[in-house]
Amino acid sequence: MSWLHHVNDVSARDFQFADGQWQRGNPATTFAPMGQWIVTTDEIPDPHTLSIKLRLNGQTMQDSNTNQLIFDVPELIAFLSESITLEPGDVIATGTPPGVGFARKPPVFLKSGD
């Protein structure tokens, strides 16, 4: 098993809010940029103690930890593998910590150049 350094879960809120279908806002081709590198499990002693942060133009927007996951990693893998054949290289994105832009007052949306 490997771990990604980061996954950005980008959403098109205009698609989601237009018809209430949350799934429509996520699957666009460029909406899950990942990188910069992948590390193996021997480099991550405990997947439940990893920092999760999002910085936008130098400002911390989201700051959490994998110890806040509702389900731990083995539970997530077990649940998903009941209905999906997981293959080497598959990515499981676990969700979004508090601080998403559309829920802020005032809302924050990505702009060209961010």
XYZ file of C-alpha atoms in Angstrom:
114
model
C 0.000 0.000 0.000
C 1.122 3.551 -0.719
C 0.134 7.006 0.502
C -0.192 10.139 -1.580
C 1.345 13.339 -0.383
C -1.869 15.172 -1.223
C -5.158 14.959 -3.059
C -7.172 18.087 -3.743
C -10.895 17.358 -3.862
C -12.119 20.117 -6.172
C -15.867 20.654 -6.562
C -17.902 22.687 -9.054
C -20.408 24.132 -6.613
C -22.424 25.731 -9.416
C -23.146 22.228 -10.804
C -23.970 20.879 -7.345
C -26.236 23.722 -6.297
C -28.050 23.949 -9.653
C -29.836 20.617 -9.303
C -28.884 19.291 -5.841
C -26.837 16.407 -7.241
C -23.605 16.564 -5.241
C -21.905 13.926 -7.360
C -22.088 16.095 -10.506
C -19.691 18.616 -9.013
C -16.756 16.245 -8.522
C -15.994 13.983 -11.491
C -14.610 16.482 -14.017
C -11.297 15.426 -15.538
C -9.105 17.934 -13.660
C -10.962 17.899 -10.340
C -8.727 15.573 -8.299
C -5.152 16.774 -8.731
C -2.735 14.533 -6.836
C 0.928 14.719 -6.062
C 3.725 15.536 -5.493
C 4.871 12.066 -4.609
C 3.712 8.703 -3.340
C 5.204 7.096 -0.236
C 4.973 3.483 0.877
C 3.491 2.255 4.147
C 6.930 1.631 5.656
C 7.385 5.418 5.553
C 4.096 6.025 7.423
C 4.230 4.305 10.821
C 0.623 5.210 11.705
C -1.879 6.370 9.065
C -4.102 7.688 11.850
C -1.739 10.483 12.931
C -1.235 12.411 9.685
C -1.757 16.131 9.321
C -4.344 17.253 6.752
C -3.984 20.887 5.680
C -5.079 23.074 2.826
C -3.409 26.385 2.196
C -4.766 28.816 -0.375
C -2.570 31.758 -1.360
C -0.630 31.441 1.911
C -3.704 31.218 4.163
C -4.555 28.012 6.024
C -8.116 27.113 5.053
C -8.334 23.590 6.486
C -6.300 22.078 9.318
C -7.126 18.618 10.649
C -5.642 15.185 11.253
C -6.391 11.632 10.162
C -7.127 10.840 13.811
C -10.402 12.688 13.133
C -11.579 10.237 10.449
C -14.993 8.761 11.248
C -13.796 5.335 10.053
C -10.194 4.163 10.305
C -8.190 3.014 7.280
C -8.770 -0.751 7.700
C -12.531 -0.146 8.045
C -12.583 1.995 4.896
C -10.698 -0.614 2.881
C -12.889 -3.453 4.174
C -16.111 -1.584 3.410
C -15.072 -0.516 -0.085
C -13.726 -3.944 -0.988
C -17.170 -5.447 -0.320
C -18.449 -3.857 -3.539
C -15.374 -2.657 -5.441
C -12.336 -4.621 -6.573
C -9.414 -2.575 -5.304
C -6.320 -2.732 -7.495
C -2.734 -1.562 -6.937
C -2.621 2.156 -7.636
C -6.241 2.819 -6.649
C -6.745 5.957 -4.584
C -9.242 6.202 -1.725
C -9.953 9.841 -0.898
C -11.424 9.905 2.598
C -13.369 13.125 2.648
C -12.973 16.763 3.505
C -12.085 18.337 6.860
C -13.911 21.422 8.146
C -13.183 24.709 6.410
C -14.512 24.276 2.862
C -14.738 27.534 0.979
C -18.437 27.606 0.102
C -19.403 27.247 3.794
C -17.281 30.212 4.904
C -18.770 33.619 5.632
C -18.193 35.146 3.136
C -17.759 32.150 0.827
C -14.337 31.529 -0.748
C -14.157 30.070 -4.249
C -11.046 29.217 -6.259
C -10.122 31.710 -8.956
C -7.764 31.503 -11.897
C -4.209 31.652 -10.551
C -4.999 30.246 -7.081
